[in-house]
C-alpha atoms as one frame of an Amber mdcrd trajectory, in Angstrom:
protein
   0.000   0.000   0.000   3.063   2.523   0.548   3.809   2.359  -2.989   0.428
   2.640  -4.299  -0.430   5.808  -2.173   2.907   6.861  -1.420   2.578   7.452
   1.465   5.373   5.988   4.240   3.970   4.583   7.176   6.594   3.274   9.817
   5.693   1.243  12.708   8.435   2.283  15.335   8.637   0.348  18.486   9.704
   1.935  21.826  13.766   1.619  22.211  14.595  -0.771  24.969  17.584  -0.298
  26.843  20.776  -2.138  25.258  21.612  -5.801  25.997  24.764  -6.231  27.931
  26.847  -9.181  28.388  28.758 -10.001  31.708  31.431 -12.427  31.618  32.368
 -13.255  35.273  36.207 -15.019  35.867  36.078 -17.138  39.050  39.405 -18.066
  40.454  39.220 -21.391  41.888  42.368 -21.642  42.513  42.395 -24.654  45.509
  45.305 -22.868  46.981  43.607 -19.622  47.685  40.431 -20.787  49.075  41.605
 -23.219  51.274  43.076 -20.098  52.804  39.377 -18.307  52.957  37.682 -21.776
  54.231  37.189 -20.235  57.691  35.157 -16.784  56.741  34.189 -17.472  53.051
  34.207 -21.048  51.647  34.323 -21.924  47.865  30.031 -22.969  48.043  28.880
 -19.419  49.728  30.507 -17.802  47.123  29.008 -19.597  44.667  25.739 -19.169
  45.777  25.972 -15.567  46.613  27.356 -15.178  42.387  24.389 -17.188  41.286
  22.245 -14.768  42.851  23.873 -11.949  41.486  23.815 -13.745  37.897  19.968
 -13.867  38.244  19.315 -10.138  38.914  21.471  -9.408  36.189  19.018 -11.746
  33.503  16.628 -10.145  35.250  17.206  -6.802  34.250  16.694  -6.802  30.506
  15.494 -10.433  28.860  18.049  -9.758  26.670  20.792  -9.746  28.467  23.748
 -12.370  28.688  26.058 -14.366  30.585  29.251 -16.391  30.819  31.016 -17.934
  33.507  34.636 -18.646  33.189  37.000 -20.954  35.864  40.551 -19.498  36.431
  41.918 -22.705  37.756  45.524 -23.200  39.113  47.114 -25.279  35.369  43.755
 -24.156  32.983  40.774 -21.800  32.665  37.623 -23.877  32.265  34.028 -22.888
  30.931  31.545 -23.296  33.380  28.672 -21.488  31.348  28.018 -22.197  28.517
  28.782 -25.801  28.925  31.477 -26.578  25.729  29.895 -29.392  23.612  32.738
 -32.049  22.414  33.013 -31.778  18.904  31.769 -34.678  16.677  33.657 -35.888
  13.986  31.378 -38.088  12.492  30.994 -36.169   9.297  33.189 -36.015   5.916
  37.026 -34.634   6.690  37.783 -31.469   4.313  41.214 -29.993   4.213  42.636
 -32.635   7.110  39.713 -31.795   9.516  36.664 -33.395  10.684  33.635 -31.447
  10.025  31.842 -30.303  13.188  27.999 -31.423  12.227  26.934 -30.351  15.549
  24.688 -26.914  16.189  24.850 -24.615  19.769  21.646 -24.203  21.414  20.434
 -21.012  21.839  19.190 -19.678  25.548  18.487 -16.489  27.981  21.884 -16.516
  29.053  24.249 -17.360  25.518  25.506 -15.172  23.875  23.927 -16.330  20.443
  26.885 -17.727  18.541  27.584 -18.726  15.165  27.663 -22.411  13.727  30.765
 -24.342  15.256  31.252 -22.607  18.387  31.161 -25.679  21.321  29.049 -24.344
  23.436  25.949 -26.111  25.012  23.155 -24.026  26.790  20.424 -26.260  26.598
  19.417 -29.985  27.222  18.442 -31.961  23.710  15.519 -33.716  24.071  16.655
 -37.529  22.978  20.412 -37.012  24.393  19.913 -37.679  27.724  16.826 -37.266
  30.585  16.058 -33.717  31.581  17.562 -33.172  35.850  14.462 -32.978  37.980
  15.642 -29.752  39.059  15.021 -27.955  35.227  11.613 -29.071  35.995  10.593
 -27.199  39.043   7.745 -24.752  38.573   8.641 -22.865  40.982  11.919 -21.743
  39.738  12.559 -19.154  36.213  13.889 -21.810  33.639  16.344 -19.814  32.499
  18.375 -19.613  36.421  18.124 -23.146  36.435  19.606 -23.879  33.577  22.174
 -21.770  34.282  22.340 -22.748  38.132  22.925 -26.601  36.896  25.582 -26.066
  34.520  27.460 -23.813  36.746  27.261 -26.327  39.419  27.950 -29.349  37.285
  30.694 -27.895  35.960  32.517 -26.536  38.520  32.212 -30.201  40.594  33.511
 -31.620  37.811  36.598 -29.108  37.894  37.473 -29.910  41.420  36.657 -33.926
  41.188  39.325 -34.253  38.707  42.189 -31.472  40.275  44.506 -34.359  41.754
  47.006 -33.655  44.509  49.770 -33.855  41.515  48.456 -31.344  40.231  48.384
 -29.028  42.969  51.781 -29.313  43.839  52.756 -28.613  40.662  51.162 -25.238
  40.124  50.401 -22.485  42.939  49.034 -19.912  41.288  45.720 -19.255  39.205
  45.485 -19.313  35.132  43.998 -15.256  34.724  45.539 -14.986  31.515  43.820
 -17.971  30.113  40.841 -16.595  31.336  41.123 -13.130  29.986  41.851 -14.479
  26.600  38.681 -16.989  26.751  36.764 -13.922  28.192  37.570 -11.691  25.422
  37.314 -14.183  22.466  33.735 -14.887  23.489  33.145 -11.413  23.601  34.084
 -10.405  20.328  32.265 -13.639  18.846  28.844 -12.750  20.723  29.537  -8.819
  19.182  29.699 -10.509  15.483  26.673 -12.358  16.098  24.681  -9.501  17.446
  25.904  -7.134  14.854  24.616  -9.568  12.569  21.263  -9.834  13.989  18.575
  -7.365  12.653  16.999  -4.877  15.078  13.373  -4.134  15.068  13.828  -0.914
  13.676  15.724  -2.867  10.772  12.792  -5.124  10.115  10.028  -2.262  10.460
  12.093   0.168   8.053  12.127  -3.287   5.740   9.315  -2.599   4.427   9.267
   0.893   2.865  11.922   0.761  -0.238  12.243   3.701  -0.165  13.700   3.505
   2.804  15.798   0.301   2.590  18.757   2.814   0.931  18.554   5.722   3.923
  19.478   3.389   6.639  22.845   3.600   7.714  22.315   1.248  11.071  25.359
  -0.717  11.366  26.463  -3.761  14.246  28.364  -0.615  16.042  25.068   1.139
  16.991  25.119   3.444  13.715  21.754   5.314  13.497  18.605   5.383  10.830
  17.505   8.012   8.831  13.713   8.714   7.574  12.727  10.209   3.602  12.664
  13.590   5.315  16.768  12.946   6.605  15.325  12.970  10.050  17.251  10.965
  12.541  15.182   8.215  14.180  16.058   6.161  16.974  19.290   4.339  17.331
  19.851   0.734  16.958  20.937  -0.721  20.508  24.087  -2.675  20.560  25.892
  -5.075  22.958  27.838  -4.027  25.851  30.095  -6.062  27.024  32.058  -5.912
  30.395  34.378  -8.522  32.743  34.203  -9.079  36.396  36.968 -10.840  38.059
  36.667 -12.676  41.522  40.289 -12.502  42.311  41.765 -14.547  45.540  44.897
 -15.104  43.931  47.540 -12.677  44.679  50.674 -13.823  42.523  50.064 -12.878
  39.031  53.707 -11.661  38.126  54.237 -14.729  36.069  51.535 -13.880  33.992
  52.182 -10.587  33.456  52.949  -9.782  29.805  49.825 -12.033  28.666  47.513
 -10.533  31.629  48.606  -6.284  30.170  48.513  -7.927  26.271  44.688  -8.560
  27.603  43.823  -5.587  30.000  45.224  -3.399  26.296  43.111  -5.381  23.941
  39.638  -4.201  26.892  41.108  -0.651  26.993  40.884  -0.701  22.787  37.675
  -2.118  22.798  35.952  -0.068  26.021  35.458  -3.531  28.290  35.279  -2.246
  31.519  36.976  -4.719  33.999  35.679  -5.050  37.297  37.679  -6.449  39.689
  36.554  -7.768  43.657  39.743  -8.847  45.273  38.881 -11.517  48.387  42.114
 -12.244  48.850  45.995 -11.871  47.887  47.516  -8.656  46.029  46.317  -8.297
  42.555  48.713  -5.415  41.787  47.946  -6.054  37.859  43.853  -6.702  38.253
  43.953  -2.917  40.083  45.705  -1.677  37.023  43.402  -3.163  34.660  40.532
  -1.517  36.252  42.022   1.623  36.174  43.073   1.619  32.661  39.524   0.316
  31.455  37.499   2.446  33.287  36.194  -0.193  35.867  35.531  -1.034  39.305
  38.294  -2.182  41.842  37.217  -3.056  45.399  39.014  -4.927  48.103  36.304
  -5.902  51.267  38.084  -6.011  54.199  37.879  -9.781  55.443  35.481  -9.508
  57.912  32.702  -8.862  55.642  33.374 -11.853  53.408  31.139 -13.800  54.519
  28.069 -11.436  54.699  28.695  -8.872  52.319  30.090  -9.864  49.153  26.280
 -10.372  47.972  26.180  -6.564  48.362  29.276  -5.775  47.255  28.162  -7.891
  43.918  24.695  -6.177  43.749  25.792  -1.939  44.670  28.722  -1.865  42.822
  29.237  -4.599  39.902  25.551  -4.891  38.442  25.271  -1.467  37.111  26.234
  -1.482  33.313  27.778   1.069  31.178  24.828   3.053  30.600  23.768   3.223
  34.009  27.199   4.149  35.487  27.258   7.196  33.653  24.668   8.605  36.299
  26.484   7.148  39.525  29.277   7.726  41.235  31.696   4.528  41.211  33.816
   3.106  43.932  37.255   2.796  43.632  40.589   3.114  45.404  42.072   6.534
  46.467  45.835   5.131  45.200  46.923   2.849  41.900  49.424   1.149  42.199
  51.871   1.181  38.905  54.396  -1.168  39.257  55.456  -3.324  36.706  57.035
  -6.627  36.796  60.630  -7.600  35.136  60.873 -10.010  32.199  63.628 -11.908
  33.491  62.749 -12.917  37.067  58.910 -11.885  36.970  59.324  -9.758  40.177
  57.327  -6.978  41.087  60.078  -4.055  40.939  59.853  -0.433  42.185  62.720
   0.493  40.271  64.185  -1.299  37.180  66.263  -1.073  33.930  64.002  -0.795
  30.230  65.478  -1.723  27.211  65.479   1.101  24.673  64.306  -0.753  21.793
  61.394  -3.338  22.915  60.952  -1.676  26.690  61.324  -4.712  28.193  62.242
  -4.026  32.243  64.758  -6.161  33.974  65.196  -6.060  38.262  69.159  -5.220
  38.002  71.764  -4.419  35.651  73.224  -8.255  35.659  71.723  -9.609  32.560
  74.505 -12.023  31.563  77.988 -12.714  32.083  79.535  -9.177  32.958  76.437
  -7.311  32.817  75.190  -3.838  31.688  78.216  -2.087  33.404  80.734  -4.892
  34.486  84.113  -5.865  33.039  84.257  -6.781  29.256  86.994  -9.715  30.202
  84.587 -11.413  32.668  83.946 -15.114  31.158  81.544 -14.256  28.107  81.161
 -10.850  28.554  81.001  -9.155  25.109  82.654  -5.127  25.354  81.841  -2.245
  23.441  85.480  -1.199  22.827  85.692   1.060  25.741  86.434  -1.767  28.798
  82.561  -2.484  29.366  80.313  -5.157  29.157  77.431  -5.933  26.731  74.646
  -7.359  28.684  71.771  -8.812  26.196  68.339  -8.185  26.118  66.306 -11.174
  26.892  63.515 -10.225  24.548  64.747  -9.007  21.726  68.346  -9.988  21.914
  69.411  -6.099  21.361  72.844  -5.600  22.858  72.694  -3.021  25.927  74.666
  -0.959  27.493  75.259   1.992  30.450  77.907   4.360  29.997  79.547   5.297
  33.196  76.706   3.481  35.609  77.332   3.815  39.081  80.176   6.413  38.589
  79.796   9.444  40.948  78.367  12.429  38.868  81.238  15.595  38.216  81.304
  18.521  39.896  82.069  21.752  37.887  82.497  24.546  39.690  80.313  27.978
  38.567  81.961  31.043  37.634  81.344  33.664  40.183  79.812  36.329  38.374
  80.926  40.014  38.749  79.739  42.369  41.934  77.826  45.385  40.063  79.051
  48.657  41.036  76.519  51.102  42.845  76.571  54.306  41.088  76.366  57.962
  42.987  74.069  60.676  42.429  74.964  63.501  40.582  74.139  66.961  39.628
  72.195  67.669  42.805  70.604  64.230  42.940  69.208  62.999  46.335  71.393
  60.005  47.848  71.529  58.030  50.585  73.237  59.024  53.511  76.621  57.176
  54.149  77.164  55.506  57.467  77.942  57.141  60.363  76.645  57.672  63.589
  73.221  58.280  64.454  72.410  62.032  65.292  71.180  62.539  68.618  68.192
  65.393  69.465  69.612  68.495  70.008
C-alpha cells in the first residue's frame, strides 16, 4: 500500500535499553580458598554469584552471561557448557567437520555455527535433571544454576594432589583471553542480527537505501533525513573474583589482555577476596572499571552486596552514579627476566622490556668486558643482552659518581652615585642625637 499511495507509514517500536553481556572469571584456585575456608568457603561464594547472575538476567530479557574458571594449570568454561566436537561427518582440508549446532538460551551469547558451546538440554540425548523441571523456579536460572554447578564439581573432582603441587598460582591470563574471544564472537553475532527498527524500516523501499544502522550502533535516517532512533548494541564488560595474589608470572599475557579491553571499552571489574592483585587494580584503572578490596570480615556477609551496589550497574547506568574505587593505583610493573614486582628497574630502549638489576649475563650492563663471556663495546665495558629481543645493551659510566664543575662567580655590580644635585643616601655614620 506505501507504494500505491505513497505514502510511508513506519511502525516504530519503543527503544529498549541495550543488551549487555557479563562475563564473570572465578578463580578457583584450591590454593587460595583453602586459605578463605574459615570466613568465606568456595560454596557461599558460589551461591551468593548465582544470585547476582539472576538479577542481572533479570534486568533486561536480553541480556547475557558467561562464567569462566581461572583454575591453578587451565581456565575452564563453566557457562556455557562446551559441547565435544563430533567428527562423524566427511574430513575437508585434514579436519573433521563439526555437524553439531549450539543451542540457543536467555543466558548465551547467540553464537555462530561451530562454536562448542551447550546451553540447553536436547531432548533424545539424555533425561532432563528434575531440578530444570521445578515450577517454581525461572527456567532460564536453572539452567544456568545446573551447569554452573555441574561444571565446577567436575573441575574440582578431577584437580589431583599432583596437580596441585605442581602449580600455585591461578590461570587469569587464560581466562582473559577466553573472556575476550567470546566477547568479540557474541559482538559478530549480534551485529549480525537485525533490530526491530531494521525489520520495520524493511518494508518501505524507499527507505531500505537511507538506513545507515550498522552492528556498532550506527543510526537510521527517515525520507525527510530525520534521525530516528538508534539501533541498541551489545555491551560487554568482565568481572573478576580474584583470591589469587601472585600474578607476576603472567604478566605480559595478563597487560597484552587488560590493552586489547582498553581498545575495545570492556570495563573490567575487579573484587579482590584475597591476595595482592597489583595487575587486576591496574586493569581496572586503565579500562574504566571497578576495583574493590572488602576487608575480610565482611566476606562472609557482604560480598552479595558488594556484587549487587557496585558490579551490576552497566555502562549506561554508570554514567549517572558515582563509582567506587581506590584513592591510590598502584603502577608497578614486573621484570621479564625474574617476573618480580620491581619499584625500580632497567628498560630496554628498543622493545621496553624491564629487567630487576643491571646483571643480565655474564659481565652485565656495566661490568668488566673480560669477565667469562662478557662481550665489550670497545671502551672496557660489558654488553649485557636483552632477553627479549636480543638487542645488545649498554650503560655508559653506571654507578660512577656524577662531576662537579664549579660555577663562575659572576661580577659584583658597582653602585653608582648621584649627581648633579641628585638625592642620595646618607653614608654611614653615627646616628644624630636630638639636640
Amino acid at each position: 500500500m506505501n507504494t500505491i499511495d505513497g505514502t510511508s507509514r513506519e511502525e516504530r517500536t519503543a527503544e529498549a535499553p541495550p543488551p549487555s553481556l557479563l562475563v564473570i572469571v572465578l578463580d578457583t584456585n584450591p590454593h587460595a580458598w583453602a586459605l578463605l575456608a574459615d570466613t568465606l568457603p568456595l560454596l557461599r561464594a558460589v551461591q551468593n554469584l548465582l544470585v547476582f547472575t539472576n538479577a542481572h538476567l533479570a534486568i533486561n530479557h536480553a541480556n547475557q552471561i558467561a562464567v569462566i574458571a581461572s583454575h591453578n594449570q587451565s581456565a575452564v568454561w563453566l557457562y556455557p557448557t562446551p559441547r565435544p566436537a563430533k567428527s562423524s561427518g566427511p574430513v575437508t582440508n585434514g579436519h573433521a567437520s563439526d555437524t553439531s549446532r549450539p543451542d540457543r538460551s536467555n543466558g548465551s551469547a547467540g553464537l555462530d555455527d561451530g562454536d562448542a558451546m551447550d546451553t540447553t538440554h536436547d531432548a533424545g540425548s539424555e533425561p532432563v535433571p528434575p531440578v530444570l523441571d521445578d515450577a517454581n523456579k525461572y527456567r532460564p536460572f536453572a539452567l544456568i544454576e545446573h551447569a554452573l554447578l555441574t561444571n565446577l564439581r567436575a573441575l574440582l573432582d578431577h584437580t589431583t594432589p599432583a596437580t596441585l603441587r605442581a602449580a600455585t598460582n591461578t590461570m587469569m591470563a587464560g581466562a582473559l583471553t577466553l573472556a575476550l574471544t567470546y566477547i568479540s564472537k557474541a559482538a559478530q553475532s549480534a551485529s549480525a542480527t537485525p533490530s526491530s527498527d531494521t525489520l520495520a524500516d524493511s518494508t518501505n523501499p524507499s527507505d531500505t537505501a537511507n538506513n545507515s544502522g550498522g552492528g556498532g550502533g550506527g543510526g537510521d535516517t527517515t525520507n525527510g533525513g530525520e534521525a530516528s532512533t538508534t539501533r541498541a548494541t551489545l555491551h560487554s564488560r568482565i568481572l573478576i573474583l580474584s583470591t589469587s595474589g601472585d600474578l607476576a608470572s603472567q604478566y605480559i599475557p595478563v597487560m597484552n589482555a587488560v590493552f586489547a579491553c582498553q581498545r575495545l571499552r570492556i570495563p573490567v571489574d575487579v573484587l579482590k577476596l584475597a591476595g595482592d592483585a597489583v595487575f587486576l587494580q591496574q586493569a581496572a584503572d586503565a579500562t574504566g572499571g571497578v576495583y574493590l578490596a572488602p576487608p575480610d570480615a565482611l566476606h562472609a556477609h557482604g560480598l552479595l552486596q558488594y556484587l549487587m551496589l557496585a558490579c551490576l550497574p552497566d555502562q549506561s547506568s554508570r554514567a549517572a552514579l558515582v563509582l567506587p574505587g581506590p584513592e591510590e593505583v598502584d603502577f608497578r610493573a614486573a621484570c621479564f627476566c625474574h617476573r618480580r614486582v620491581v619499584d625500580v628497574g632497567y628498560v630496554c630502549s628498543i622493545c621496553l622490556s624491564i629487567f630487576c638489576d643491571e646483571s643480565l649475563g655474564p659481565g652485565g650492563l656495566g661490568g668488566d668486558a673480560g669477565a667469562a663471556g662478557g662481550v665489550g663495546d670497545g671502551e672496557g665495558r660489558a654488553m649485557a643482552t636483552c632477553l627479549t629481543c636480543g638487542t645488545q645493551l649498554v650503560m655508559k659510566d653506571f654507578g660512577a659518581k656524577p662531576v662537579v664543575v664549579a660555577t663562575a662567580k659572576a661580577p659584583k655590580k658597582k653602585r653608582k652615585r648621584a649627581v648633579d644635585g641628585g638625592v642620595s643616601t646618607p653614608g654611614g655614620g653615627e646616628t644624630p642625637g636630638p639636640s
